[in-house]
Tab-separated table of N, CA and C in Angstrom:
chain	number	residue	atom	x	y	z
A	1	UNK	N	26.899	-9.044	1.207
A	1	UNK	CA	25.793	-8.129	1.464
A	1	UNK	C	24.666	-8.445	0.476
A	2	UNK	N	23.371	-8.631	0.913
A	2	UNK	CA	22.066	-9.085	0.322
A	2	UNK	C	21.679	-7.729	-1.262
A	3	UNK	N	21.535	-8.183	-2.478
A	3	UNK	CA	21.477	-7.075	-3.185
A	3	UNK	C	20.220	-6.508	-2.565
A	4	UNK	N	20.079	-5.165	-2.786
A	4	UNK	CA	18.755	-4.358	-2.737
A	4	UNK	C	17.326	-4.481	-3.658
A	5	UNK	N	16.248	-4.836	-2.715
A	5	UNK	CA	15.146	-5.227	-4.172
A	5	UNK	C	15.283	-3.735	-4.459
A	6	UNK	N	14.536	-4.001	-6.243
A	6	UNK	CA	13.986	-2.792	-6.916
A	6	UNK	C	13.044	-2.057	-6.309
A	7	UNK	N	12.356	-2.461	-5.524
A	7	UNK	CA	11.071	-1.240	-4.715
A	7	UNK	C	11.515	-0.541	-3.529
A	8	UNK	N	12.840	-1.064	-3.058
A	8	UNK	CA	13.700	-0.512	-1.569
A	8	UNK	C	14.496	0.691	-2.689
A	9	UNK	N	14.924	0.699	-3.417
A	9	UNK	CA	15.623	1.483	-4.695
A	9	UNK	C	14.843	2.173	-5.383
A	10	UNK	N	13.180	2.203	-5.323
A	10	UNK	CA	12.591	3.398	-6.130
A	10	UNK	C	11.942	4.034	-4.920
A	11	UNK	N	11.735	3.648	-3.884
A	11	UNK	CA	11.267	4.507	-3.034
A	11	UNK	C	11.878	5.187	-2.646
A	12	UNK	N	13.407	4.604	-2.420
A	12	UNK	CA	14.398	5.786	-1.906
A	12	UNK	C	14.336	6.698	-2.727
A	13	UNK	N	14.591	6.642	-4.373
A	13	UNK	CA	14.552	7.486	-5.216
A	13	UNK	C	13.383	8.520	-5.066
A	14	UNK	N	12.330	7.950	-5.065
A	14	UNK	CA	10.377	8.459	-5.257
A	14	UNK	C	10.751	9.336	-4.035
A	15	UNK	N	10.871	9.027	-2.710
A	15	UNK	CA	10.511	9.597	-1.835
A	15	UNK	C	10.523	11.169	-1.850
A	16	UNK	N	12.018	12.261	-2.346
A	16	UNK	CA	11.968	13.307	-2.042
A	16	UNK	C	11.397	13.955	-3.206
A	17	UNK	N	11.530	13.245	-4.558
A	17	UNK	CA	10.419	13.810	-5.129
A	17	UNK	C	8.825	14.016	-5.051
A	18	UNK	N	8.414	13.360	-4.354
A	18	UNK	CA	6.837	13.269	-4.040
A	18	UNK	C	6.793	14.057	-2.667
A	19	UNK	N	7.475	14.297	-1.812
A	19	UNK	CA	7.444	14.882	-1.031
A	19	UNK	C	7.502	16.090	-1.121
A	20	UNK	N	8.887	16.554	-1.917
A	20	UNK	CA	8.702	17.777	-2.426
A	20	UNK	C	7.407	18.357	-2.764
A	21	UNK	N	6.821	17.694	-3.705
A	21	UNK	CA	5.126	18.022	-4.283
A	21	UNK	C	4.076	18.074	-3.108
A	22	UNK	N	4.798	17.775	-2.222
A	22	UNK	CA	3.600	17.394	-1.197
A	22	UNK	C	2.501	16.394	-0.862
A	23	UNK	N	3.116	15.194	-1.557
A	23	UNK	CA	2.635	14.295	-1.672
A	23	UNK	C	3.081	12.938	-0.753
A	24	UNK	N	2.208	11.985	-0.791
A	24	UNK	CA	2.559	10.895	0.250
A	24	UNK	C	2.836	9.531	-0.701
A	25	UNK	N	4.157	9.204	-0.677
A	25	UNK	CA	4.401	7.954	-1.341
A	25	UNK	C	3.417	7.351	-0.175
A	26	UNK	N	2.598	6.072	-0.796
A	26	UNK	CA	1.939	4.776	-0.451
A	26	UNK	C	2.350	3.701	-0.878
A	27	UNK	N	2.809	3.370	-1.918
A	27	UNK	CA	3.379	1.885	-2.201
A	27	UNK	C	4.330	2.405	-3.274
A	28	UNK	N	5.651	1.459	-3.382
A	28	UNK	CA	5.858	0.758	-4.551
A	28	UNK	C	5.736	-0.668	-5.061
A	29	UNK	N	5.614	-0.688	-6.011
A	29	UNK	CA	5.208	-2.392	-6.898
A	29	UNK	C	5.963	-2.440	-8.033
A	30	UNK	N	6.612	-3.658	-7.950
A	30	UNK	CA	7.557	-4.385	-9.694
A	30	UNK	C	7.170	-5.141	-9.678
A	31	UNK	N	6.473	-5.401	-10.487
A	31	UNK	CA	6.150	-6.979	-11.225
A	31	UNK	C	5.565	-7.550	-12.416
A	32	UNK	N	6.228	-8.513	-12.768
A	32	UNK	CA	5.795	-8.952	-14.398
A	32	UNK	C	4.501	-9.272	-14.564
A	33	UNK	N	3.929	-8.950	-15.318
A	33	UNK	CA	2.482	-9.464	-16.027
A	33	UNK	C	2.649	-10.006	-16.983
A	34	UNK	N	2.558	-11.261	-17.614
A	34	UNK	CA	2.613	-11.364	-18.913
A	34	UNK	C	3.957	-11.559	-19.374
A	35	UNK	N	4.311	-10.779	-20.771
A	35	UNK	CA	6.136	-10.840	-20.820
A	35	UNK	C	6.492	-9.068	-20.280
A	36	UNK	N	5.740	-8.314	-20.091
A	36	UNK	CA	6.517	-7.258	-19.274
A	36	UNK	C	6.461	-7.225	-17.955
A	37	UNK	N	7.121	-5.882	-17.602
A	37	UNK	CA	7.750	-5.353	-15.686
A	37	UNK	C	6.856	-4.216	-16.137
A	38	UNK	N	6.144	-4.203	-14.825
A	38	UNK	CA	5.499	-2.680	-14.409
A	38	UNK	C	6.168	-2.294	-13.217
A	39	UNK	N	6.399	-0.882	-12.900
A	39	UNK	CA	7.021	-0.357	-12.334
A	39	UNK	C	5.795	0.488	-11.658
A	40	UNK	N	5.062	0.316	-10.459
A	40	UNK	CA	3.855	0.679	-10.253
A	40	UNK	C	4.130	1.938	-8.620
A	41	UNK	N	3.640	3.189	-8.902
A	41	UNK	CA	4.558	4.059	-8.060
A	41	UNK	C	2.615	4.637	-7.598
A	42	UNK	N	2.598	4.388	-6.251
A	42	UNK	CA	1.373	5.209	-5.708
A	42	UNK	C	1.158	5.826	-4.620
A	43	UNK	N	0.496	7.144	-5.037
A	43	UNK	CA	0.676	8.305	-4.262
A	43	UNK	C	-0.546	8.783	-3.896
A	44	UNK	N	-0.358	9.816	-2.701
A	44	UNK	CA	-1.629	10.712	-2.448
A	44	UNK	C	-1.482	11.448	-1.651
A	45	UNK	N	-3.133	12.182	-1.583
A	45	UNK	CA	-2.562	13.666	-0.686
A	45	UNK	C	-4.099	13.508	0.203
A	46	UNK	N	-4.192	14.400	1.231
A	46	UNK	CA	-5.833	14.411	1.864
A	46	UNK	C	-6.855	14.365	0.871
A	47	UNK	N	-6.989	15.450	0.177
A	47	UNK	CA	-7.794	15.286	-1.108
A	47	UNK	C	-7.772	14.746	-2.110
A	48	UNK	N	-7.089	13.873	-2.196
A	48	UNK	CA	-6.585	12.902	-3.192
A	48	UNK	C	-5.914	13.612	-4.627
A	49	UNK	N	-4.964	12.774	-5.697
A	49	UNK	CA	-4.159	13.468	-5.961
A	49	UNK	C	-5.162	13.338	-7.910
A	50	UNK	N	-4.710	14.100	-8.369
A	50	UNK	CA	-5.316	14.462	-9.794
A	50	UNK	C	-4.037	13.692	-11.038
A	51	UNK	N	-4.478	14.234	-11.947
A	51	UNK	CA	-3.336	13.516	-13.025
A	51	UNK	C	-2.217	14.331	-13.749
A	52	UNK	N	-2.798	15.764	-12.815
A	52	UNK	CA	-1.156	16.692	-12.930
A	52	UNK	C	-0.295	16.241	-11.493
A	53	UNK	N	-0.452	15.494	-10.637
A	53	UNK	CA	0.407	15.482	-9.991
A	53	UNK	C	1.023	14.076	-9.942
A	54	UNK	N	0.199	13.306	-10.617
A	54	UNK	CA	0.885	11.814	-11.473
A	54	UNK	C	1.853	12.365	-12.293
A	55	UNK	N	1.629	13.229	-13.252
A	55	UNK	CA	2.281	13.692	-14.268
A	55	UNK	C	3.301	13.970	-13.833
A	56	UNK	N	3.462	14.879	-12.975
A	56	UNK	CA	4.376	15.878	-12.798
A	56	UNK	C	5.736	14.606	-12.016
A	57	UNK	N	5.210	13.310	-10.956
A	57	UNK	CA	5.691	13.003	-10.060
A	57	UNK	C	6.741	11.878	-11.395
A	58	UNK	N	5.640	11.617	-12.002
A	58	UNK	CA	6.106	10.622	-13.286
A	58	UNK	C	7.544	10.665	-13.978
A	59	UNK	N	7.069	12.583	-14.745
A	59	UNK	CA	7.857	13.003	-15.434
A	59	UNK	C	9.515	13.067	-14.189
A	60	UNK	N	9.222	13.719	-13.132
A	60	UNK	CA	10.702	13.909	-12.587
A	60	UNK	C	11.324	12.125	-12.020
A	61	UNK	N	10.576	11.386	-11.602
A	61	UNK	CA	11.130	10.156	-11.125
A	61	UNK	C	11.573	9.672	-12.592
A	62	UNK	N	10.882	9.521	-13.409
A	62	UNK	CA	11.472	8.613	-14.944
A	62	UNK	C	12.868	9.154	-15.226
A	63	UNK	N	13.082	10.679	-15.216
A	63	UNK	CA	13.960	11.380	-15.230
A	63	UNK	C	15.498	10.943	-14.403
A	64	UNK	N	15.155	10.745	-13.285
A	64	UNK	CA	15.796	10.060	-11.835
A	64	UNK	C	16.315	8.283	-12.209
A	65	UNK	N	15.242	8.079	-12.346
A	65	UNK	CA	15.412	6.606	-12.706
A	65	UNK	C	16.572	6.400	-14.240
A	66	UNK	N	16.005	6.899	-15.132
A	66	UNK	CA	17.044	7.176	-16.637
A	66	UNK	C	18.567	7.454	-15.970
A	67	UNK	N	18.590	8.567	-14.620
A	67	UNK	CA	20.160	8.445	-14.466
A	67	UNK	C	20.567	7.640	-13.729
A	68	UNK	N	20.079	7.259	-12.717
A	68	UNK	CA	20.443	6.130	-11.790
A	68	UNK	C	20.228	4.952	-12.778
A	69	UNK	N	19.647	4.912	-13.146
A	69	UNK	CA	19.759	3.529	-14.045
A	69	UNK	C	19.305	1.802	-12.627
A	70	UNK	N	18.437	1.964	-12.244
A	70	UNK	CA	18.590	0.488	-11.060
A	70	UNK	C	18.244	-0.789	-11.376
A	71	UNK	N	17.306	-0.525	-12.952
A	71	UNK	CA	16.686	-1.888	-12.672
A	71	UNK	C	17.049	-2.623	-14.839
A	72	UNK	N	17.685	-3.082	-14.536
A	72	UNK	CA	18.541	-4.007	-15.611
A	72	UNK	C	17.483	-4.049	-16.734
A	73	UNK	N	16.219	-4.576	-16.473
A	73	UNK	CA	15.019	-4.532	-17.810
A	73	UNK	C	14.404	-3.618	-17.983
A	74	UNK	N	13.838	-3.802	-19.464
A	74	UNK	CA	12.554	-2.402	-19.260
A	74	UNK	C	11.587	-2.720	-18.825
A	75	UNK	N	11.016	-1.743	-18.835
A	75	UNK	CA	9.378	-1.631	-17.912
A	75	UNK	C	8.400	-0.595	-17.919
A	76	UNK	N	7.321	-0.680	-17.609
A	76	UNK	CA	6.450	0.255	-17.601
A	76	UNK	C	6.471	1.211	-16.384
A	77	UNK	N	6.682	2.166	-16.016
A	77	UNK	CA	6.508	3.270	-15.168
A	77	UNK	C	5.167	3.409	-15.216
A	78	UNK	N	4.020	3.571	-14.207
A	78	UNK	CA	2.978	3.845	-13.644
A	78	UNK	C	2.973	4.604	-12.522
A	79	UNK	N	2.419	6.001	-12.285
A	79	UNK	CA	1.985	6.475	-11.134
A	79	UNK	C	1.065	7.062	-11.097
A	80	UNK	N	0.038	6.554	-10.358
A	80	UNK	CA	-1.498	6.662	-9.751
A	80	UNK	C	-1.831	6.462	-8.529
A	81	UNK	N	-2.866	6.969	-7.953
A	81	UNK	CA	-3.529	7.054	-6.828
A	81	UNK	C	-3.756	5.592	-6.669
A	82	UNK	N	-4.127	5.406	-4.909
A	82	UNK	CA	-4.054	4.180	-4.966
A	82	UNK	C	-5.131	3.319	-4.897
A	83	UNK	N	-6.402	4.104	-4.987
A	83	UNK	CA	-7.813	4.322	-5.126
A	83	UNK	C	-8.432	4.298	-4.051
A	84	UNK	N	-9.818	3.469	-3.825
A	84	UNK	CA	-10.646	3.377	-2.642
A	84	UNK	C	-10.308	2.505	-2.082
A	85	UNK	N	-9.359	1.246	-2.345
A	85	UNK	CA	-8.971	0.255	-2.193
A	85	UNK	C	-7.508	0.513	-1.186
A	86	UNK	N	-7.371	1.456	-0.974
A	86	UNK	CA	-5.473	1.920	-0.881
A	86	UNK	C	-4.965	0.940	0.313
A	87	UNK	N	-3.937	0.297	-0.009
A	87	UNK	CA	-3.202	-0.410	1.099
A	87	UNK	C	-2.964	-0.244	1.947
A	88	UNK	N	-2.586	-0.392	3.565
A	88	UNK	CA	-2.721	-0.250	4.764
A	88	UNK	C	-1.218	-0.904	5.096
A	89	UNK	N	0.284	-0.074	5.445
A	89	UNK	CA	0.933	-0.581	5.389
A	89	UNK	C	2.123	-0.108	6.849
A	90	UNK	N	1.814	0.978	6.703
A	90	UNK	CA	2.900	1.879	7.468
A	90	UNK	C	1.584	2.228	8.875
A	91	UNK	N	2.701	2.254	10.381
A	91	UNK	CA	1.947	2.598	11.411
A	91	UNK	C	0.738	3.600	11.081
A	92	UNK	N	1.164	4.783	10.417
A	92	UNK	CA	0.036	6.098	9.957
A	92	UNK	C	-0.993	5.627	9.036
A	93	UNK	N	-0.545	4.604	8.231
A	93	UNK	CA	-1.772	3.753	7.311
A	93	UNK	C	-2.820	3.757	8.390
A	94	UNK	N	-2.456	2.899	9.499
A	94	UNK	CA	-3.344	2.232	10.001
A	94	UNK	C	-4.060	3.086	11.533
A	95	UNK	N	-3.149	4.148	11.706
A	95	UNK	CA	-4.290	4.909	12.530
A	95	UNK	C	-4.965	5.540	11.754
A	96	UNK	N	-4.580	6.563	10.829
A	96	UNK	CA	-5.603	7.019	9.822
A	96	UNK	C	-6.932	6.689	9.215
A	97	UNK	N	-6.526	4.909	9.449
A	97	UNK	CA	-8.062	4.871	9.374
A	97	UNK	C	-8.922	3.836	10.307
A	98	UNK	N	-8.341	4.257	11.330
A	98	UNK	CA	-9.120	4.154	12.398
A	98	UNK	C	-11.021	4.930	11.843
A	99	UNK	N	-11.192	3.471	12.318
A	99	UNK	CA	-13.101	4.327	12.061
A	99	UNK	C	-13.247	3.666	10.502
A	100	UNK	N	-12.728	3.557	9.629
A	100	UNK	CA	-12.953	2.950	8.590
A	100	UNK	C	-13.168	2.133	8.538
A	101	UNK	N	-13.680	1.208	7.017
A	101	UNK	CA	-14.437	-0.427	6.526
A	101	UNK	C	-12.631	-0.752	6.064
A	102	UNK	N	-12.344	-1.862	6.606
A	102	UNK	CA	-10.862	-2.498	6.131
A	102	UNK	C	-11.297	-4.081	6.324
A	103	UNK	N	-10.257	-4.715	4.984
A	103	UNK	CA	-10.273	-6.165	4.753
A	103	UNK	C	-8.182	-6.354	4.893
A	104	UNK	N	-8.769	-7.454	6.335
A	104	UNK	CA	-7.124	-8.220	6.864
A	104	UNK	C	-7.035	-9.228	6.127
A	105	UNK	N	-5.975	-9.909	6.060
A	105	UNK	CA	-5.913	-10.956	5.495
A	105	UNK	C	-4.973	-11.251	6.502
A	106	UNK	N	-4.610	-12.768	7.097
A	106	UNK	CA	-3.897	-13.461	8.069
A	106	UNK	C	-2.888	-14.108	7.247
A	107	UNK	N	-1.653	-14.552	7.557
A	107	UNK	CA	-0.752	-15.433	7.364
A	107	UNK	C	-2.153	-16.992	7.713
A	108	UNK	N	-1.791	-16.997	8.998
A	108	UNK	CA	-2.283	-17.907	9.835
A	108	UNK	C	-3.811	-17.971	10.499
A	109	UNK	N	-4.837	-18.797	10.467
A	109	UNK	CA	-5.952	-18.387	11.246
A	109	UNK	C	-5.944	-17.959	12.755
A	110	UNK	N	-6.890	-16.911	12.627
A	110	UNK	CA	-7.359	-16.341	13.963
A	110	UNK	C	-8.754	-16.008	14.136
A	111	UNK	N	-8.908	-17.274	15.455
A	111	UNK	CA	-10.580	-17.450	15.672
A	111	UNK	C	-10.956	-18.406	14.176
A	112	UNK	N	-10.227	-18.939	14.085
A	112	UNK	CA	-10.324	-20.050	12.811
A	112	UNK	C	-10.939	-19.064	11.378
A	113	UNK	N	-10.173	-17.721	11.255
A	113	UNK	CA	-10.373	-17.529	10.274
A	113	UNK	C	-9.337	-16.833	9.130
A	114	UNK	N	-9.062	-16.959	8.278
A	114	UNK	CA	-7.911	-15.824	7.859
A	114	UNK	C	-7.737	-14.531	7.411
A	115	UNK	N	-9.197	-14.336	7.093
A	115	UNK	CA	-9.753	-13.185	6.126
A	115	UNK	C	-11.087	-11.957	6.985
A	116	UNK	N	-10.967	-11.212	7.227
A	116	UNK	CA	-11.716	-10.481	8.080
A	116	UNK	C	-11.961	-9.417	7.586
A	117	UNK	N	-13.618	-8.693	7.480
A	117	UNK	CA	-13.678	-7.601	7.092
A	117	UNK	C	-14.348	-6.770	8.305
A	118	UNK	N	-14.267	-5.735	8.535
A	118	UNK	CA	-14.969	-4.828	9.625
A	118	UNK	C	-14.532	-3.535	9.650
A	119	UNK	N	-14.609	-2.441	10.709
A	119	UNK	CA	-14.399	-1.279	11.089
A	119	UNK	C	-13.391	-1.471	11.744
A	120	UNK	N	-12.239	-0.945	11.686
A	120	UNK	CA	-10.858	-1.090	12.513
A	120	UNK	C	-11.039	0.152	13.773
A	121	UNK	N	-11.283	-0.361	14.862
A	121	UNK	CA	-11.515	0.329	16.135
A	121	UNK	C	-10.432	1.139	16.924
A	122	UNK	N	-9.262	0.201	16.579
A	122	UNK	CA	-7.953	0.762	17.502
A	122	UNK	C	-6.535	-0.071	16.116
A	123	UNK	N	-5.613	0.586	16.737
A	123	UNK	CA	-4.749	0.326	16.806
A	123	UNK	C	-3.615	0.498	17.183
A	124	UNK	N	-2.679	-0.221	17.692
A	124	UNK	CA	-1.368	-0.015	18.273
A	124	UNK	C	-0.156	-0.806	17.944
A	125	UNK	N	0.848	-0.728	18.399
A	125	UNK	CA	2.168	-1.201	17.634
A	125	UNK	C	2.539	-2.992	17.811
A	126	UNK	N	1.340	-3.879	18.681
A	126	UNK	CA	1.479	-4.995	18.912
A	126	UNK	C	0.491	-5.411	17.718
A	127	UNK	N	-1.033	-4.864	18.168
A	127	UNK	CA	-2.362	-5.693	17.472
A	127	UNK	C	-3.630	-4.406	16.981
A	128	UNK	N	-4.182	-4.775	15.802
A	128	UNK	CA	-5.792	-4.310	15.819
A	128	UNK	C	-6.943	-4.532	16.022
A	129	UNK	N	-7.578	-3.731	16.326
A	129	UNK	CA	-8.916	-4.322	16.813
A	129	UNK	C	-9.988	-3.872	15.513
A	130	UNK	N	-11.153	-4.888	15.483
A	130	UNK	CA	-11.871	-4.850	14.392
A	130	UNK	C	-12.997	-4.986	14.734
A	131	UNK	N	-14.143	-4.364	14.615
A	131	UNK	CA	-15.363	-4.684	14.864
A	131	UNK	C	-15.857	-5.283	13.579
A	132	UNK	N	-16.396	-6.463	13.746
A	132	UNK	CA	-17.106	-7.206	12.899
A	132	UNK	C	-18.562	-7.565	13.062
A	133	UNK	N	-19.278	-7.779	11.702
A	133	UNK	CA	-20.424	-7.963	11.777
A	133	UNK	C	-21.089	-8.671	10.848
A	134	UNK	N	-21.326	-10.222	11.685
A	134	UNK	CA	-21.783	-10.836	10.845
A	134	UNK	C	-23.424	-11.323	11.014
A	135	UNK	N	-24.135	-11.597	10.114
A	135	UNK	CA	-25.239	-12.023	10.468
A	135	UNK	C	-26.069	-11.248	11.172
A	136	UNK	N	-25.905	-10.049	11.887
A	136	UNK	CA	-26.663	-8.843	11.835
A	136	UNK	C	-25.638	-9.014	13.532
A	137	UNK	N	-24.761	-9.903	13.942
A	137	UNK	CA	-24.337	-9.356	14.899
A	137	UNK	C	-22.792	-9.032	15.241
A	138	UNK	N	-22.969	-7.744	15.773
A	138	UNK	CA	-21.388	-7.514	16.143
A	138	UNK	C	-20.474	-8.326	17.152
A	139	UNK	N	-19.539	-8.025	16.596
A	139	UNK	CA	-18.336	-8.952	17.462
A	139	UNK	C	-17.268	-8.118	17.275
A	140	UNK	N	-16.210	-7.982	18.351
A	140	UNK	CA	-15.129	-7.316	18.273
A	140	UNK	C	-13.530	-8.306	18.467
A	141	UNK	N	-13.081	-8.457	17.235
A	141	UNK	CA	-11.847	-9.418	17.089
A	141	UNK	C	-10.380	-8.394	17.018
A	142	UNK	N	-9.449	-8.962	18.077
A	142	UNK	CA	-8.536	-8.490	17.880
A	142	UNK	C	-7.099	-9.717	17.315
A	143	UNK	N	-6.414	-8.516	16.252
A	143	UNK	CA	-5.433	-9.698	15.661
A	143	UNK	C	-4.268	-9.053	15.846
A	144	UNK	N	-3.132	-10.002	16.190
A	144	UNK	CA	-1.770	-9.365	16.233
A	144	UNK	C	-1.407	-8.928	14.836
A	145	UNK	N	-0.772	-8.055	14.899
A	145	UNK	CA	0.423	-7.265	13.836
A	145	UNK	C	1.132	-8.525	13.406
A	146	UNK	N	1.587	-9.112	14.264
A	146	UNK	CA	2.646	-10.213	12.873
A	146	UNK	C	1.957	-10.773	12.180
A	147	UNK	N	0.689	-11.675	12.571
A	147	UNK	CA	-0.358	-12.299	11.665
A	147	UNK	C	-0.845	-11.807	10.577
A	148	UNK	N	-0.770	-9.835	10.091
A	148	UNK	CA	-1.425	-9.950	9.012
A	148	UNK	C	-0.401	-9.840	7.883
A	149	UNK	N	-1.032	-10.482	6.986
A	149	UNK	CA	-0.458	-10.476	5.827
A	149	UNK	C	-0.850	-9.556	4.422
A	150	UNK	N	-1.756	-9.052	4.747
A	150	UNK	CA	-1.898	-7.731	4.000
A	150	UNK	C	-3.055	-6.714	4.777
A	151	UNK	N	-3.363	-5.650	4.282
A	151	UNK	CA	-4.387	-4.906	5.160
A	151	UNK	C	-4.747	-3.890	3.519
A	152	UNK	N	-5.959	-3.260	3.796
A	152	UNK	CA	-6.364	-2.370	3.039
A	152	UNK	C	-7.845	-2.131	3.314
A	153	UNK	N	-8.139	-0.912	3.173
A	153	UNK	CA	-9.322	-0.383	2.949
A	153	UNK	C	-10.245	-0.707	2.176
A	154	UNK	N	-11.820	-0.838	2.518
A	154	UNK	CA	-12.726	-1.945	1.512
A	154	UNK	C	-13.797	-0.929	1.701
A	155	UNK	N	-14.263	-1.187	0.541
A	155	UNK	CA	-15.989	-0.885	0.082
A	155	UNK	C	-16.643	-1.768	1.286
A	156	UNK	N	-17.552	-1.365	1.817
A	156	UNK	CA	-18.762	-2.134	2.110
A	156	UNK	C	-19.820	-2.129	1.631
A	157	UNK	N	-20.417	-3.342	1.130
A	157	UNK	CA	-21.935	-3.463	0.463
A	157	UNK	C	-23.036	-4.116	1.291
């Protein structure tokens, strides 16, 4: 049997605590920088979340984590919002922001490109659709779901 990564093991953990609070796990992240492990836990709510409810989500998961004990090194525990930037990951990521500025990134090119920024128009459980605009003109590109390789919400300038 395949061991379990560390982020399949803190979310399970994270989940009913942040929920409890009323909060929406969005990602977990482990990874070394440098010579340490950050342990990177991000959350939110409609109105986005403040630094008593980092606190609060912090204090009971560290707590959780100290008894379960999952991950062999030390590390830094982090939990913060996931900013303006927030990742696009789960089906509800991505209707939610339907109507929003989002940057895809492709495995593979599509329409010979890999990287796409626009207004995400639709989405459904095969592909998204993106209105793009370049050069003062719109175009509407649609990309399959397996092709992307990351998604998130972008500033536009």
């Amino acid at each position: 049997m395949p061991k379990e990564r560390v982020t399949d093991i803190v979310e399970r953990l994270a989940l009913p605590i942040v929920e409890a609070a009323g909060l929406e796990l969005v990602d977990v992240e482990y990874k070394k920088e440098g010579a340490n492990w950050y342990l990177r836990v991000f959350i939110d709510k409609p109105e986005g979340v403040d630094i008593d409810d980092c606190s609060r989500v912090s204090e009971q998961l560290s707590d959780k984590l100290d008894e379960v004990d999952p991950i062999p090194n030390s590390y830094f525990l982090e939990v913060s919002s996931p900013g303006a930037e927030r990742p696009l990951k789960k089906p509800a990521d991505f209707e939610r922001a339907i109507g929003e500025y989002v940057h895809i990134s492709l495995y593979e090119p599509e329409a010979g490109q890999k990287v796409f920024e626009g207004t995400l128009t639709a989405f459904d459980s095969e592909q998204l659709t993106l209105l793009v605009r370049r050069k003062g003109v719109e175009k509407t590109v649609v990309i399959p779901l397996d092709k992307v390789a990351g998604a998130r919400l972008a500033i536009e300038f």
